[in-house]
N, CA, C and O of each residue as an XYZ file, in Angstrom:
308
protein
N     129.726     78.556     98.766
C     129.698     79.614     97.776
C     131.095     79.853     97.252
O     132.059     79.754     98.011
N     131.228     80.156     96.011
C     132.489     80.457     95.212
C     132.901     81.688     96.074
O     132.040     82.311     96.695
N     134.002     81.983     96.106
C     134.972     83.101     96.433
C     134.831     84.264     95.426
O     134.892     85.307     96.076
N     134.652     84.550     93.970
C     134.340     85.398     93.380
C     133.276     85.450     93.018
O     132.986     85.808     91.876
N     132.487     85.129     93.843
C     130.584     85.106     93.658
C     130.081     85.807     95.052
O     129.516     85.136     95.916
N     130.297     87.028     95.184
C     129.868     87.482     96.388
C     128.815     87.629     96.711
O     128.182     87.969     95.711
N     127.911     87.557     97.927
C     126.585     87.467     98.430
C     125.949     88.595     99.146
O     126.365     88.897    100.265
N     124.880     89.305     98.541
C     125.045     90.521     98.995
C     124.004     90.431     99.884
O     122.912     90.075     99.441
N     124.151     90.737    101.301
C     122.813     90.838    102.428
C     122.018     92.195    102.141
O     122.431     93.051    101.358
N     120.819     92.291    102.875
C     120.532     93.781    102.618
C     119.440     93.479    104.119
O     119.629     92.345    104.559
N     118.597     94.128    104.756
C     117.458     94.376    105.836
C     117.056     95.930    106.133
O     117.808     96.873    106.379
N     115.655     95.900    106.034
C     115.220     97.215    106.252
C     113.699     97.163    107.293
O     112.815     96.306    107.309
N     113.809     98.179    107.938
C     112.582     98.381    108.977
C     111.980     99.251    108.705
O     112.625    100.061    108.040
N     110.489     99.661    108.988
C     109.759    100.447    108.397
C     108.430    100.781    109.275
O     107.758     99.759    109.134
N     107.901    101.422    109.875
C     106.945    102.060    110.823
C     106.138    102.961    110.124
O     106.701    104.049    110.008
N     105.007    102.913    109.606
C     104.191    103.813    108.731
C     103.226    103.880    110.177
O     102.906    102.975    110.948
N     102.947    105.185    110.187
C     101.790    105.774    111.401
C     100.633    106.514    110.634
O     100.637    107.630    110.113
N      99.421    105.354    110.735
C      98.502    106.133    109.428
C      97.570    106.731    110.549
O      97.021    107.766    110.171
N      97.278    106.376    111.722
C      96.000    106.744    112.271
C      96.168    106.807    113.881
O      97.081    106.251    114.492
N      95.181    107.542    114.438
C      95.311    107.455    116.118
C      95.517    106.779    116.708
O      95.041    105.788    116.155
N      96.039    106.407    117.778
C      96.157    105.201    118.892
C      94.897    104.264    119.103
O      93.703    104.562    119.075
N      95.385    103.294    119.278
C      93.729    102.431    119.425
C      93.240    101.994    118.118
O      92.850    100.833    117.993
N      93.217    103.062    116.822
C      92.646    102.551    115.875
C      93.430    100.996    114.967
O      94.603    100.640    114.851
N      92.057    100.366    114.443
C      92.386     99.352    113.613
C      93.686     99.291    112.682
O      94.361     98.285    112.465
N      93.925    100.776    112.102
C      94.960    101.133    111.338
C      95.951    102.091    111.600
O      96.274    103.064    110.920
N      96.530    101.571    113.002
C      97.059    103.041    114.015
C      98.659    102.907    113.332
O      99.294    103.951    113.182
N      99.171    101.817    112.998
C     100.403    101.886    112.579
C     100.599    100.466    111.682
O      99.684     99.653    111.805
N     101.898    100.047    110.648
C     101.919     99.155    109.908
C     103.404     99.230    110.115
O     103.958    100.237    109.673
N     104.119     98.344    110.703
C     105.416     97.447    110.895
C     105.957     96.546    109.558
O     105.302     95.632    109.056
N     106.851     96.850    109.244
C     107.593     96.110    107.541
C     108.720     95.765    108.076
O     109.102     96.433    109.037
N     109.441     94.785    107.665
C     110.447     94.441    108.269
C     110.750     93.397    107.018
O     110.095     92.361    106.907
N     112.033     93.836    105.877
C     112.520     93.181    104.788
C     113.657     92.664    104.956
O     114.360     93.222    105.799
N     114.128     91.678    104.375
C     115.417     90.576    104.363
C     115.807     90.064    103.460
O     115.265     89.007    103.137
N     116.907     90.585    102.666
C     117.097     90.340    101.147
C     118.570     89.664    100.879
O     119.522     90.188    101.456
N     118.800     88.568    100.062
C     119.821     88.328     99.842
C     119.764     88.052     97.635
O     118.837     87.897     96.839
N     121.349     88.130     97.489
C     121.419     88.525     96.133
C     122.583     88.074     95.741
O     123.332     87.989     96.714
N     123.231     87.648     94.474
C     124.279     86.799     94.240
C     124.216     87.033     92.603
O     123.223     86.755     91.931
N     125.281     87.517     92.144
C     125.426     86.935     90.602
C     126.157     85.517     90.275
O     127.334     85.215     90.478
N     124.986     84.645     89.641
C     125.781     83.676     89.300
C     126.560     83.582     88.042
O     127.495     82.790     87.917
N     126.146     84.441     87.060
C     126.931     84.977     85.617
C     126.942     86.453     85.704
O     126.204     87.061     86.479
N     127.816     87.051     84.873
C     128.369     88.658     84.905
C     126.270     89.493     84.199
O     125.919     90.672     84.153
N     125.414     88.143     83.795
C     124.269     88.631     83.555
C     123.113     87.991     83.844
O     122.057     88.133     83.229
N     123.352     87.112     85.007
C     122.430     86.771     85.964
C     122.339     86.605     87.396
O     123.025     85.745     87.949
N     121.357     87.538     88.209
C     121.505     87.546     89.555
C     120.557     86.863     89.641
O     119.665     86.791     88.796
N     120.620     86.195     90.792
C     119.658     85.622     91.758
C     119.018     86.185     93.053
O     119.604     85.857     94.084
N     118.310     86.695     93.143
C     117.813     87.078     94.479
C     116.923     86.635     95.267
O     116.209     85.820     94.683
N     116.526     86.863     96.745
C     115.267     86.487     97.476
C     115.224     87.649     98.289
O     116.142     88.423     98.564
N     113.692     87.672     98.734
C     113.293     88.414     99.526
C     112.161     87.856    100.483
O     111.291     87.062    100.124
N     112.322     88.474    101.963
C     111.648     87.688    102.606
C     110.760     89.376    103.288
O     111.325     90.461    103.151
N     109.794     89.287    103.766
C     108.701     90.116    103.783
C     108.045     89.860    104.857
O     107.312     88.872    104.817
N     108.110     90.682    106.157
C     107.089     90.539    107.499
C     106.530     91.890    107.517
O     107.239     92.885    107.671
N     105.405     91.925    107.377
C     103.831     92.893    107.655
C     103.292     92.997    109.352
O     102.548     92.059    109.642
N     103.491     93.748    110.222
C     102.501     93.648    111.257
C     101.784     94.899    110.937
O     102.292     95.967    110.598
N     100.495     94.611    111.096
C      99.414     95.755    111.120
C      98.615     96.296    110.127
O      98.490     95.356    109.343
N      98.311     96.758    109.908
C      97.691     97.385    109.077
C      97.206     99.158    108.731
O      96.824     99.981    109.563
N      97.356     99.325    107.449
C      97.022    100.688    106.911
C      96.166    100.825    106.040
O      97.029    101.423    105.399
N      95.049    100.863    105.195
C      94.368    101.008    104.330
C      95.239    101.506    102.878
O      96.276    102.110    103.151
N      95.054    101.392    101.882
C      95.212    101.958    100.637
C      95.391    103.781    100.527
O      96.415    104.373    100.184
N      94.347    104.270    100.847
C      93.591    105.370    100.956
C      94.758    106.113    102.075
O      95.348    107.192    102.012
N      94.773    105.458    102.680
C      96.226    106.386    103.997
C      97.255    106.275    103.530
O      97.908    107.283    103.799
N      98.130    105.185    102.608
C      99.506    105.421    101.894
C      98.720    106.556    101.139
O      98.617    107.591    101.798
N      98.273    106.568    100.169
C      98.032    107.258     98.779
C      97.200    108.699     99.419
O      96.512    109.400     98.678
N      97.360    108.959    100.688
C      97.034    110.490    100.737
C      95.946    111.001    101.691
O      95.862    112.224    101.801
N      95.260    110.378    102.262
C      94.179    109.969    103.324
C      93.262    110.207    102.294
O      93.343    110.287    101.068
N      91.871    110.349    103.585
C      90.619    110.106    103.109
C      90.202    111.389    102.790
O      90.397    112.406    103.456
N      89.250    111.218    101.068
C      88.794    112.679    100.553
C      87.581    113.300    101.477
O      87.271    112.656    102.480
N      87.203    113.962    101.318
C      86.085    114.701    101.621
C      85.041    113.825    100.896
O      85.223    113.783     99.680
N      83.538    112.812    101.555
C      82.732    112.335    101.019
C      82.204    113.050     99.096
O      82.138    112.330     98.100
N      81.923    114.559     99.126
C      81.832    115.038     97.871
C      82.818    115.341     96.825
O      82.628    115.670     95.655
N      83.969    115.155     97.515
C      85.475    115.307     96.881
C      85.945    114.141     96.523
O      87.165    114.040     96.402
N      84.933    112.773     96.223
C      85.687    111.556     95.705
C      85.803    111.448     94.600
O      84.775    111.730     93.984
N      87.113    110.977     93.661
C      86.838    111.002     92.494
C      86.441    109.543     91.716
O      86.690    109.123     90.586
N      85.484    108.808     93.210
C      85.082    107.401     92.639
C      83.772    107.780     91.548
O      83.045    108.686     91.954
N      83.431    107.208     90.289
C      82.587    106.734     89.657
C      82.095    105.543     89.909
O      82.747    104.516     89.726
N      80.481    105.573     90.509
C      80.234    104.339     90.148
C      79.091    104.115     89.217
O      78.162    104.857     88.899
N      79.410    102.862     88.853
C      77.670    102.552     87.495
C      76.961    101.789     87.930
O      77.370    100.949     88.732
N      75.770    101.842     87.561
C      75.174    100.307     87.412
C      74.407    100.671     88.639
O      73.639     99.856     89.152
């Protein structure tokens, strides 16, 4: 690597706790690894690398689960 092309590291950890112990969706493990470089004063290059253990549903980031009569799903057909 060039000497005035610096390489920027980055890593982040992440523990989301959506649900009780035992359950299918009791917690979700993230674990990111990023590196980044300008090769012109108006182009960077980056990568990112991405490890998932576990799982959370949709519905548990975005706020848990509604009340069955409190959904605001439509369906047709």
């Amino acid at each position: 690597m060039n000497d005035d092309k610096p390489l920027d590291l980055s890593a982040e950890f992440s523990r989301f706790v959506a649900g009780p112990s035992g359950s299918p969706w009791h917690k979700q493990d993230q674990t990111v690894l990023g590196v980044a470089s300008f090769l012109s004063p108006s182009v960077k290059l980056f990568g990112e690398y991405i490890h998932t253990d576990g799982y959370a549903p949709l519905n548990f980031i975005s706020g848990g689960n509604l009340d069955e009569n409190d959904s605001r799903l439509e369906r047709f057909g």
